[in-house]
PDB file of C-alpha atoms in Angstrom:
ATOM      1  CA  UNK A   1     166.465 -68.615-100.928  1.00 53.00           C
ATOM      2  CA  UNK A   2     162.981 -70.044-100.981  1.00 58.00           C
ATOM      3  CA  UNK A   3     163.051 -70.678 -97.235  1.00 67.00           C
ATOM      4  CA  UNK A   4     164.174 -67.075 -96.561  1.00 76.00           C
ATOM      5  CA  UNK A   5     161.114 -65.828 -98.438  1.00 79.00           C
ATOM      6  CA  UNK A   6     158.594 -68.619 -97.528  1.00 84.00           C
ATOM      7  CA  UNK A   7     159.189 -68.582 -93.809  1.00 84.00           C
ATOM      8  CA  UNK A   8     158.507 -64.937 -93.236  1.00 85.00           C
ATOM      9  CA  UNK A   9     155.476 -65.168 -95.452  1.00 89.00           C
ATOM     10  CA  UNK A  10     154.128 -68.157 -93.507  1.00 89.00           C
ATOM     11  CA  UNK A  11     154.863 -66.309 -90.317  1.00 89.00           C
ATOM     12  CA  UNK A  12     152.892 -63.293 -91.396  1.00 91.00           C
ATOM     13  CA  UNK A  13     150.034 -65.546 -92.571  1.00 92.00           C
ATOM     14  CA  UNK A  14     149.935 -67.328 -89.191  1.00 92.00           C
ATOM     15  CA  UNK A  15     150.011 -64.065 -87.363  1.00 91.00           C
ATOM     16  CA  UNK A  16     147.168 -62.574 -89.383  1.00 92.00           C
ATOM     17  CA  UNK A  17     145.182 -65.786 -88.945  1.00 91.00           C
ATOM     18  CA  UNK A  18     145.665 -65.720 -85.148  1.00 89.00           C
ATOM     19  CA  UNK A  19     144.707 -62.014 -85.144  1.00 89.00           C
ATOM     20  CA  UNK A  20     141.518 -62.648 -87.162  1.00 88.00           C
ATOM     21  CA  UNK A  21     140.641 -65.606 -84.852  1.00 86.00           C
ATOM     22  CA  UNK A  22     141.094 -63.865 -81.570  1.00 85.00           C
ATOM     23  CA  UNK A  23     140.737 -60.238 -82.592  1.00 87.00           C
ATOM     24  CA  UNK A  24     136.982 -60.137 -81.760  1.00 83.00           C
ATOM     25  CA  UNK A  25     137.545 -61.527 -78.341  1.00 82.00           C
ATOM     26  CA  UNK A  26     140.353 -59.002 -77.656  1.00 87.00           C
ATOM     27  CA  UNK A  27     138.035 -56.069 -78.682  1.00 86.00           C
ATOM     28  CA  UNK A  28     135.291 -57.432 -76.467  1.00 84.00           C
ATOM     29  CA  UNK A  29     137.652 -57.762 -73.556  1.00 88.00           C
ATOM     30  CA  UNK A  30     138.909 -54.136 -73.923  1.00 89.00           C
ATOM     31  CA  UNK A  31     135.366 -52.777 -74.243  1.00 88.00           C
ATOM     32  CA  UNK A  32     134.202 -54.653 -71.186  1.00 88.00           C
ATOM     33  CA  UNK A  33     136.394 -52.360 -69.040  1.00 90.00           C
ATOM     34  CA  UNK A  34     134.718 -49.200 -70.372  1.00 87.00           C
ATOM     35  CA  UNK A  35     133.644 -46.588 -67.946  1.00 84.00           C
ATOM     36  CA  UNK A  36     130.144 -46.781 -66.639  1.00 75.00           C
ATOM     37  CA  UNK A  37     127.267 -46.201 -66.775  1.00 81.00           C
ATOM     38  CA  UNK A  38     127.878 -43.373 -69.324  1.00 79.00           C
ATOM     39  CA  UNK A  39     130.378 -45.218 -71.380  1.00 77.00           C
ATOM     40  CA  UNK A  40     129.370 -47.161 -74.472  1.00 79.00           C
ATOM     41  CA  UNK A  41     130.785 -49.541 -77.011  1.00 78.00           C
ATOM     42  CA  UNK A  42     133.226 -47.065 -78.576  1.00 78.00           C
ATOM     43  CA  UNK A  43     136.974 -46.491 -78.828  1.00 76.00           C
ATOM     44  CA  UNK A  44     138.967 -45.001 -77.322  1.00 77.00           C
ATOM     45  CA  UNK A  45     138.163 -46.130 -73.744  1.00 81.00           C
ATOM     46  CA  UNK A  46     136.954 -43.122 -71.758  1.00 84.00           C
ATOM     47  CA  UNK A  47     138.253 -44.609 -68.495  1.00 86.00           C
ATOM     48  CA  UNK A  48     139.231 -48.085 -67.447  1.00 89.00           C
ATOM     49  CA  UNK A  49     136.952 -49.608 -64.820  1.00 89.00           C
ATOM     50  CA  UNK A  50     135.338 -52.798 -63.674  1.00 90.00           C
ATOM     51  CA  UNK A  51     131.816 -51.155 -63.559  1.00 89.00           C
ATOM     52  CA  UNK A  52     130.231 -53.575 -66.106  1.00 88.00           C
ATOM     53  CA  UNK A  53     131.515 -56.734 -64.335  1.00 88.00           C
ATOM     54  CA  UNK A  54     129.963 -55.382 -61.013  1.00 87.00           C
ATOM     55  CA  UNK A  55     126.827 -54.494 -63.052  1.00 86.00           C
ATOM     56  CA  UNK A  56     126.545 -58.178 -63.979  1.00 83.00           C
ATOM     57  CA  UNK A  57     126.321 -59.313 -60.408  1.00 81.00           C
ATOM     58  CA  UNK A  58     124.112 -56.492 -59.249  1.00 81.00           C
ATOM     59  CA  UNK A  59     126.880 -54.707 -57.211  1.00 83.00           C
ATOM     60  CA  UNK A  60     126.280 -51.184 -58.835  1.00 84.00           C
ATOM     61  CA  UNK A  61     123.753 -48.520 -57.878  1.00 81.00           C
ATOM     62  CA  UNK A  62     120.444 -48.638 -59.840  1.00 79.00           C
ATOM     63  CA  UNK A  63     120.678 -46.830 -63.120  1.00 79.00           C
ATOM     64  CA  UNK A  64     118.738 -46.540 -66.470  1.00 78.00           C
ATOM     65  CA  UNK A  65     120.534 -49.566 -67.755  1.00 79.00           C
ATOM     66  CA  UNK A  66     118.681 -52.778 -66.819  1.00 76.00           C
ATOM     67  CA  UNK A  67     120.658 -55.785 -65.735  1.00 77.00           C
ATOM     68  CA  UNK A  68     121.017 -58.533 -68.328  1.00 77.00           C
ATOM     69  CA  UNK A  69     118.240 -61.145 -68.113  1.00 71.00           C
ATOM     70  CA  UNK A  70     120.737 -63.870 -68.000  1.00 72.00           C
ATOM     71  CA  UNK A  71     120.139 -65.415 -64.492  1.00 79.00           C
ATOM     72  CA  UNK A  72     117.418 -67.901 -65.370  1.00 85.00           C
ATOM     73  CA  UNK A  73     118.471 -68.044 -69.021  1.00 87.00           C
ATOM     74  CA  UNK A  74     121.975 -69.121 -67.998  1.00 86.00           C
ATOM     75  CA  UNK A  75     120.611 -71.945 -65.801  1.00 90.00           C
ATOM     76  CA  UNK A  76     118.364 -73.122 -68.557  1.00 92.00           C
ATOM     77  CA  UNK A  77     121.297 -73.144 -71.083  1.00 91.00           C
ATOM     78  CA  UNK A  78     123.551 -75.015 -68.575  1.00 91.00           C
ATOM     79  CA  UNK A  79     120.754 -77.664 -67.827  1.00 95.00           C
ATOM     80  CA  UNK A  80     119.901 -78.072 -71.499  1.00 95.00           C
ATOM     81  CA  UNK A  81     123.513 -78.406 -72.531  1.00 94.00           C
ATOM     82  CA  UNK A  82     124.056 -81.024 -69.772  1.00 94.00           C
ATOM     83  CA  UNK A  83     121.016 -82.963 -70.803  1.00 96.00           C
ATOM     84  CA  UNK A  84     122.118 -82.798 -74.487  1.00 95.00           C
ATOM     85  CA  UNK A  85     125.633 -83.809 -73.507  1.00 94.00           C
ATOM     86  CA  UNK A  86     124.595 -86.929 -71.683  1.00 96.00           C
ATOM     87  CA  UNK A  87     122.003 -88.086 -74.225  1.00 96.00           C
ATOM     88  CA  UNK A  88     124.080 -87.394 -77.356  1.00 95.00           C
ATOM     89  CA  UNK A  89     127.172 -89.106 -75.866  1.00 95.00           C
ATOM     90  CA  UNK A  90     125.272 -92.229 -74.802  1.00 95.00           C
ATOM     91  CA  UNK A  91     123.620 -92.408 -78.252  1.00 95.00           C
ATOM     92  CA  UNK A  92     126.906 -91.747 -79.962  1.00 94.00           C
ATOM     93  CA  UNK A  93     128.717 -94.603 -78.053  1.00 94.00           C
ATOM     94  CA  UNK A  94     125.855 -97.032 -78.692  1.00 93.00           C
ATOM     95  CA  UNK A  95     125.548 -96.177 -82.406  1.00 94.00           C
ATOM     96  CA  UNK A  96     129.358 -96.388 -82.930  1.00 93.00           C
ATOM     97  CA  UNK A  97     129.479 -99.689 -81.137  1.00 91.00           C
ATOM     98  CA  UNK A  98     126.718-101.003 -83.509  1.00 92.00           C
ATOM     99  CA  UNK A  99     128.737 -99.876 -86.522  1.00 91.00           C
ATOM    100  CA  UNK A 100     131.722-102.019 -85.526  1.00 87.00           C
ATOM    101  CA  UNK A 101     129.863-104.886 -87.142  1.00 84.00           C
ATOM    102  CA  UNK A 102     128.568-104.621 -90.739  1.00 82.00           C
ATOM    103  CA  UNK A 103     124.878-104.840 -91.093  1.00 86.00           C
ATOM    104  CA  UNK A 104     122.488-104.423 -93.960  1.00 88.00           C
ATOM    105  CA  UNK A 105     121.554-100.785 -94.565  1.00 88.00           C
ATOM    106  CA  UNK A 106     124.608 -99.504 -92.611  1.00 89.00           C
ATOM    107  CA  UNK A 107     125.336 -96.782 -95.332  1.00 90.00           C
ATOM    108  CA  UNK A 108     121.770 -95.533 -95.220  1.00 92.00           C
ATOM    109  CA  UNK A 109     121.783 -95.404 -91.397  1.00 92.00           C
ATOM    110  CA  UNK A 110     125.048 -93.610 -91.388  1.00 92.00           C
ATOM    111  CA  UNK A 111     123.861 -90.858 -93.714  1.00 91.00           C
ATOM    112  CA  UNK A 112     120.561 -90.494 -91.818  1.00 92.00           C
ATOM    113  CA  UNK A 113     122.568 -89.918 -88.613  1.00 91.00           C
ATOM    114  CA  UNK A 114     124.935 -87.446 -90.230  1.00 90.00           C
ATOM    115  CA  UNK A 115     122.046 -85.568 -91.862  1.00 90.00           C
ATOM    116  CA  UNK A 116     121.244 -84.049 -88.448  1.00 87.00           C
ATOM    117  CA  UNK A 117     124.318 -81.854 -88.535  1.00 87.00           C
ATOM    118  CA  UNK A 118     123.942 -80.870 -92.186  1.00 88.00           C
ATOM    119  CA  UNK A 119     120.352 -79.628 -92.244  1.00 88.00           C
ATOM    120  CA  UNK A 120     120.299 -75.795 -91.590  1.00 88.00           C
ATOM    121  CA  UNK A 121     119.482 -75.033 -87.947  1.00 88.00           C
ATOM    122  CA  UNK A 122     116.628 -72.676 -88.723  1.00 87.00           C
ATOM    123  CA  UNK A 123     114.820 -75.382 -90.740  1.00 88.00           C
ATOM    124  CA  UNK A 124     115.381 -77.896 -87.973  1.00 88.00           C
ATOM    125  CA  UNK A 125     114.038 -75.558 -85.318  1.00 88.00           C
ATOM    126  CA  UNK A 126     111.107 -74.445 -87.395  1.00 88.00           C
ATOM    127  CA  UNK A 127     110.218 -78.073 -88.396  1.00 89.00           C
ATOM    128  CA  UNK A 128     110.406 -79.160 -84.725  1.00 89.00           C
ATOM    129  CA  UNK A 129     108.147 -76.274 -83.771  1.00 88.00           C
ATOM    130  CA  UNK A 130     105.502 -77.039 -86.499  1.00 89.00           C
ATOM    131  CA  UNK A 131     105.627 -80.798 -85.650  1.00 89.00           C
ATOM    132  CA  UNK A 132     105.040 -80.058 -81.987  1.00 88.00           C
ATOM    133  CA  UNK A 133     102.193 -77.564 -82.477  1.00 85.00           C
ATOM    134  CA  UNK A 134     100.373 -78.886 -85.520  1.00 85.00           C
ATOM    135  CA  UNK A 135     100.969 -82.680 -85.495  1.00 85.00           C
ATOM    136  CA  UNK A 136     101.746 -83.862 -81.991  1.00 86.00           C
ATOM    137  CA  UNK A 137      99.768 -81.070 -80.232  1.00 85.00           C
ATOM    138  CA  UNK A 138     102.089 -80.271 -77.401  1.00 86.00           C
ATOM    139  CA  UNK A 139     103.503 -77.045 -76.114  1.00 88.00           C
ATOM    140  CA  UNK A 140     107.103 -76.077 -76.919  1.00 90.00           C
ATOM    141  CA  UNK A 141     109.664 -75.933 -74.122  1.00 91.00           C
ATOM    142  CA  UNK A 142     113.334 -75.603 -73.863  1.00 89.00           C
ATOM    143  CA  UNK A 143     113.469 -78.945 -71.991  1.00 91.00           C
ATOM    144  CA  UNK A 144     111.373 -80.883 -74.506  1.00 90.00           C
ATOM    145  CA  UNK A 145     111.231 -79.627 -78.133  1.00 91.00           C
ATOM    146  CA  UNK A 146     114.426 -77.604 -78.022  1.00 93.00           C
ATOM    147  CA  UNK A 147     116.178 -80.501 -76.223  1.00 94.00           C
ATOM    148  CA  UNK A 148     115.209 -82.819 -79.125  1.00 93.00           C
ATOM    149  CA  UNK A 149     116.431 -80.302 -81.706  1.00 93.00           C
ATOM    150  CA  UNK A 150     119.734 -79.963 -79.838  1.00 94.00           C
ATOM    151  CA  UNK A 151     120.184 -83.769 -79.633  1.00 95.00           C
ATOM    152  CA  UNK A 152     119.529 -84.171 -83.374  1.00 93.00           C
ATOM    153  CA  UNK A 153     122.245 -81.595 -84.045  1.00 93.00           C
ATOM    154  CA  UNK A 154     124.907 -82.830 -81.518  1.00 94.00           C
ATOM    155  CA  UNK A 155     124.374 -86.580 -81.777  1.00 94.00           C
ATOM    156  CA  UNK A 156     126.124 -86.848 -85.256  1.00 94.00           C
ATOM    157  CA  UNK A 157     129.239 -85.151 -83.764  1.00 93.00           C
ATOM    158  CA  UNK A 158     129.394 -87.510 -80.835  1.00 94.00           C
ATOM    159  CA  UNK A 159     128.786 -90.439 -83.193  1.00 94.00           C
ATOM    160  CA  UNK A 160     131.639 -89.436 -85.594  1.00 93.00           C
ATOM    161  CA  UNK A 161     134.094 -88.948 -82.730  1.00 92.00           C
ATOM    162  CA  UNK A 162     133.277 -92.313 -81.247  1.00 92.00           C
ATOM    163  CA  UNK A 163     133.345 -93.969 -84.685  1.00 91.00           C
ATOM    164  CA  UNK A 164     136.874 -92.633 -85.182  1.00 89.00           C
ATOM    165  CA  UNK A 165     138.001 -93.894 -81.774  1.00 88.00           C
ATOM    166  CA  UNK A 166     136.389 -97.431 -82.152  1.00 88.00           C
ATOM    167  CA  UNK A 167     137.800 -97.882 -85.645  1.00 84.00           C
ATOM    168  CA  UNK A 168     141.257 -97.784 -84.138  1.00 80.00           C
ATOM    169  CA  UNK A 169     140.257-100.101 -81.178  1.00 81.00           C
ATOM    170  CA  UNK A 170     141.969-103.383 -80.880  1.00 79.00           C
ATOM    171  CA  UNK A 171     139.202-105.897 -80.450  1.00 80.00           C
ATOM    172  CA  UNK A 172     141.500-108.650 -79.348  1.00 83.00           C
ATOM    173  CA  UNK A 173     141.488-107.334 -75.727  1.00 82.00           C
ATOM    174  CA  UNK A 174     137.637-107.787 -75.675  1.00 84.00           C
ATOM    175  CA  UNK A 175     138.006-111.360 -77.220  1.00 84.00           C
ATOM    176  CA  UNK A 176     140.486-112.176 -74.516  1.00 84.00           C
ATOM    177  CA  UNK A 177     138.130-111.107 -71.843  1.00 82.00           C
ATOM    178  CA  UNK A 178     135.203-113.057 -73.437  1.00 85.00           C
ATOM    179  CA  UNK A 179     137.328-116.180 -73.637  1.00 85.00           C
ATOM    180  CA  UNK A 180     137.931-115.938 -69.866  1.00 84.00           C
ATOM    181  CA  UNK A 181     134.165-116.116 -69.414  1.00 84.00           C
ATOM    182  CA  UNK A 182     133.484-112.477 -68.708  1.00 84.00           C
ATOM    183  CA  UNK A 183     130.104-111.252 -69.811  1.00 86.00           C
ATOM    184  CA  UNK A 184     129.843-108.585 -72.598  1.00 85.00           C
ATOM    185  CA  UNK A 185     128.395-105.938 -70.306  1.00 87.00           C
ATOM    186  CA  UNK A 186     131.173-106.437 -67.684  1.00 89.00           C
ATOM    187  CA  UNK A 187     133.774-106.564 -70.513  1.00 87.00           C
ATOM    188  CA  UNK A 188     132.519-103.210 -71.829  1.00 87.00           C
ATOM    189  CA  UNK A 189     132.450-101.639 -68.386  1.00 86.00           C
ATOM    190  CA  UNK A 190     135.955-102.993 -67.290  1.00 84.00           C
ATOM    191  CA  UNK A 191     137.829-103.147 -70.569  1.00 84.00           C
ATOM    192  CA  UNK A 192     136.246-101.299 -73.467  1.00 88.00           C
ATOM    193  CA  UNK A 193     135.091 -98.074 -71.662  1.00 87.00           C
ATOM    194  CA  UNK A 194     138.444 -97.283 -69.944  1.00 85.00           C
ATOM    195  CA  UNK A 195     140.163 -97.574 -73.287  1.00 84.00           C
ATOM    196  CA  UNK A 196     137.760 -95.353 -75.221  1.00 88.00           C
ATOM    197  CA  UNK A 197     137.302 -92.884 -72.345  1.00 86.00           C
ATOM    198  CA  UNK A 198     139.320 -90.108 -73.983  1.00 83.00           C
ATOM    199  CA  UNK A 199     137.008 -90.290 -77.008  1.00 87.00           C
ATOM    200  CA  UNK A 200     133.948 -90.201 -74.684  1.00 91.00           C
ATOM    201  CA  UNK A 201     135.376 -87.031 -73.125  1.00 88.00           C
ATOM    202  CA  UNK A 202     135.842 -85.423 -76.555  1.00 86.00           C
ATOM    203  CA  UNK A 203     132.288 -86.359 -77.512  1.00 91.00           C
ATOM    204  CA  UNK A 204     130.888 -84.844 -74.291  1.00 92.00           C
ATOM    205  CA  UNK A 205     132.866 -81.621 -74.772  1.00 88.00           C
ATOM    206  CA  UNK A 206     131.596 -81.306 -78.443  1.00 86.00           C
ATOM    207  CA  UNK A 207     128.012 -81.845 -77.364  1.00 92.00           C
ATOM    208  CA  UNK A 208     128.052 -79.460 -74.419  1.00 91.00           C
ATOM    209  CA  UNK A 209     129.719 -76.542 -76.220  1.00 88.00           C
ATOM    210  CA  UNK A 210     127.597 -76.981 -79.327  1.00 91.00           C
ATOM    211  CA  UNK A 211     124.401 -77.045 -77.345  1.00 92.00           C
ATOM    212  CA  UNK A 212     125.362 -74.213 -74.852  1.00 88.00           C
ATOM    213  CA  UNK A 213     125.550 -71.555 -77.533  1.00 83.00           C
ATOM    214  CA  UNK A 214     123.097 -72.935 -80.092  1.00 89.00           C
ATOM    215  CA  UNK A 215     120.761 -70.278 -81.444  1.00 88.00           C
ATOM    216  CA  UNK A 216     118.841 -71.026 -84.693  1.00 88.00           C
ATOM    217  CA  UNK A 217     117.397 -74.351 -83.505  1.00 89.00           C
ATOM    218  CA  UNK A 218     116.462 -72.930 -80.109  1.00 90.00           C
ATOM    219  CA  UNK A 219     114.812 -69.785 -81.587  1.00 89.00           C
ATOM    220  CA  UNK A 220     111.746 -71.606 -82.778  1.00 87.00           C
ATOM    221  CA  UNK A 221     111.693 -74.658 -80.529  1.00 89.00           C
ATOM    222  CA  UNK A 222     112.216 -73.316 -77.031  1.00 85.00           C
ATOM    223  CA  UNK A 223     108.815 -71.704 -76.573  1.00 83.00           C
ATOM    224  CA  UNK A 224     108.321 -68.761 -74.071  1.00 85.00           C
ATOM    225  CA  UNK A 225     111.400 -69.388 -71.901  1.00 86.00           C
ATOM    226  CA  UNK A 226     114.578 -68.087 -73.350  1.00 85.00           C
ATOM    227  CA  UNK A 227     117.916 -69.722 -73.186  1.00 89.00           C
ATOM    228  CA  UNK A 228     121.135 -67.670 -72.913  1.00 85.00           C
ATOM    229  CA  UNK A 229     121.809 -67.028 -76.646  1.00 85.00           C
ATOM    230  CA  UNK A 230     118.185 -65.853 -77.098  1.00 87.00           C
ATOM    231  CA  UNK A 231     118.404 -63.618 -74.075  1.00 84.00           C
ATOM    232  CA  UNK A 232     121.610 -62.006 -75.293  1.00 79.00           C
ATOM    233  CA  UNK A 233     120.158 -61.546 -78.698  1.00 81.00           C
ATOM    234  CA  UNK A 234     117.026 -59.870 -77.196  1.00 79.00           C
ATOM    235  CA  UNK A 235     119.317 -57.398 -75.326  1.00 74.00           C
ATOM    236  CA  UNK A 236     121.335 -56.708 -78.432  1.00 71.00           C
ATOM    237  CA  UNK A 237     118.208 -55.900 -80.481  1.00 68.00           C
ATOM    238  CA  UNK A 238     117.306 -53.061 -78.076  1.00 69.00           C
ATOM    239  CA  UNK A 239     120.584 -51.306 -77.154  1.00 73.00           C
ATOM    240  CA  UNK A 240     124.173 -52.338 -76.802  1.00 79.00           C
ATOM    241  CA  UNK A 241     125.967 -51.678 -73.505  1.00 83.00           C
ATOM    242  CA  UNK A 242     129.411 -52.971 -72.406  1.00 85.00           C
ATOM    243  CA  UNK A 243     127.801 -55.335 -69.850  1.00 84.00           C
ATOM    244  CA  UNK A 244     127.227 -57.760 -72.793  1.00 83.00           C
ATOM    245  CA  UNK A 245     130.955 -57.596 -73.489  1.00 86.00           C
ATOM    246  CA  UNK A 246     131.695 -58.336 -69.830  1.00 87.00           C
ATOM    247  CA  UNK A 247     129.375 -61.235 -69.922  1.00 84.00           C
ATOM    248  CA  UNK A 248     130.949 -62.473 -73.130  1.00 83.00           C
ATOM    249  CA  UNK A 249     134.379 -62.468 -71.401  1.00 87.00           C
ATOM    250  CA  UNK A 250     132.925 -64.392 -68.443  1.00 85.00           C
ATOM    251  CA  UNK A 251     131.394 -67.095 -70.701  1.00 82.00           C
ATOM    252  CA  UNK A 252     134.625 -67.451 -72.699  1.00 83.00           C
ATOM    253  CA  UNK A 253     136.544 -67.937 -69.515  1.00 85.00           C
ATOM    254  CA  UNK A 254     134.062 -70.545 -68.523  1.00 83.00           C
ATOM    255  CA  UNK A 255     134.660 -72.332 -71.824  1.00 80.00           C
ATOM    256  CA  UNK A 256     138.375 -72.179 -71.127  1.00 83.00           C
ATOM    257  CA  UNK A 257     137.703 -73.722 -67.738  1.00 86.00           C
ATOM    258  CA  UNK A 258     135.832 -76.517 -69.375  1.00 81.00           C
ATOM    259  CA  UNK A 259     138.749 -77.109 -71.717  1.00 81.00           C
ATOM    260  CA  UNK A 260     141.139 -77.152 -68.734  1.00 87.00           C
ATOM    261  CA  UNK A 261     138.939 -79.833 -66.950  1.00 84.00           C
ATOM    262  CA  UNK A 262     138.982 -81.778 -70.244  1.00 79.00           C
ATOM    263  CA  UNK A 263     142.747 -81.553 -70.508  1.00 81.00           C
ATOM    264  CA  UNK A 264     143.224 -82.727 -66.933  1.00 85.00           C
ATOM    265  CA  UNK A 265     140.901 -85.707 -67.379  1.00 80.00           C
ATOM    266  CA  UNK A 266     142.533 -86.492 -70.689  1.00 78.00           C
ATOM    267  CA  UNK A 267     146.050 -86.399 -69.085  1.00 82.00           C
ATOM    268  CA  UNK A 268     144.858 -88.606 -66.191  1.00 81.00           C
ATOM    269  CA  UNK A 269     143.350 -91.069 -68.682  1.00 74.00           C
ATOM    270  CA  UNK A 270     146.470 -91.286 -70.780  1.00 75.00           C
ATOM    271  CA  UNK A 271     148.641 -91.725 -67.665  1.00 78.00           C
ATOM    272  CA  UNK A 272     146.344 -94.516 -66.480  1.00 74.00           C
ATOM    273  CA  UNK A 273     146.548 -96.300 -69.865  1.00 69.00           C
ATOM    274  CA  UNK A 274     150.402 -96.066 -69.848  1.00 72.00           C
ATOM    275  CA  UNK A 275     150.417 -97.533 -66.409  1.00 73.00           C
ATOM    276  CA  UNK A 276     148.225-100.405 -67.320  1.00 66.00           C
ATOM    277  CA  UNK A 277     150.386-101.053 -70.472  1.00 63.00           C
ATOM    278  CA  UNK A 278     153.627-101.076 -68.350  1.00 68.00           C
ATOM    279  CA  UNK A 279     151.960-103.564 -65.952  1.00 65.00           C
ATOM    280  CA  UNK A 280     151.020-105.841 -68.851  1.00 60.00           C
ATOM    281  CA  UNK A 281     154.515-105.662 -70.250  1.00 60.00           C
ATOM    282  CA  UNK A 282     156.009-106.588 -66.847  1.00 60.00           C
ATOM    283  CA  UNK A 283     153.584-109.583 -66.382  1.00 59.00           C
TER     284      UNK A 283
END
């Protein structure tokens, strides 16, 4: 009796949750096919068209609606996210490696690292801006001050991911390599890194996606040149047109493409690990 009542209730709950999760994206996707250039962000759709997608790429005749200032902003965001991803992942792997051995003050260092993801973004961005202008005396740029603010934010995520991976790591394989006379650096490159590679991929994905759409920390720390979230916000504050929705759909598809690449690399890594394990069992 309970299962007859509980299962439908859970089904409705899951359905509502999925609708709440993906509802905004569905609405954006529908509005992105609004008629242009007269059509606006309203229901029902006047007429279905791909006008706003063509507008993004400059394939439509000139009109009163200016193109989105996302060209240079998009490149800045991609470069900034890539720089942040590489730096945060390297720092995360190194810090997690250090925490495999107990050392004095480990608890304090742990909480200092995690603090970067807990401090409100507006405060981090504002503090970075004030530190650069009033203390260090340097100009703010997206590639310097904003980059530091992004690393402070994404580094703890990469660190926690790698810490979880290395806590389950079997150190005996490293000890076996060391006993054969292999140097620690070569052991890490040939033994440790291939085994923790799925975790490294996860840390890279976390850092890239968090940095790519980061807004509050970038708002104060990026200086004159805008990144993509700031450019989109600037457009929203003037007038809303469906070209923003079309661009949102394109960036979401880009994120799905990143997830697909991540899935493929993860599958290849798992297959390689299984192959190595089978070879060891045979030998």
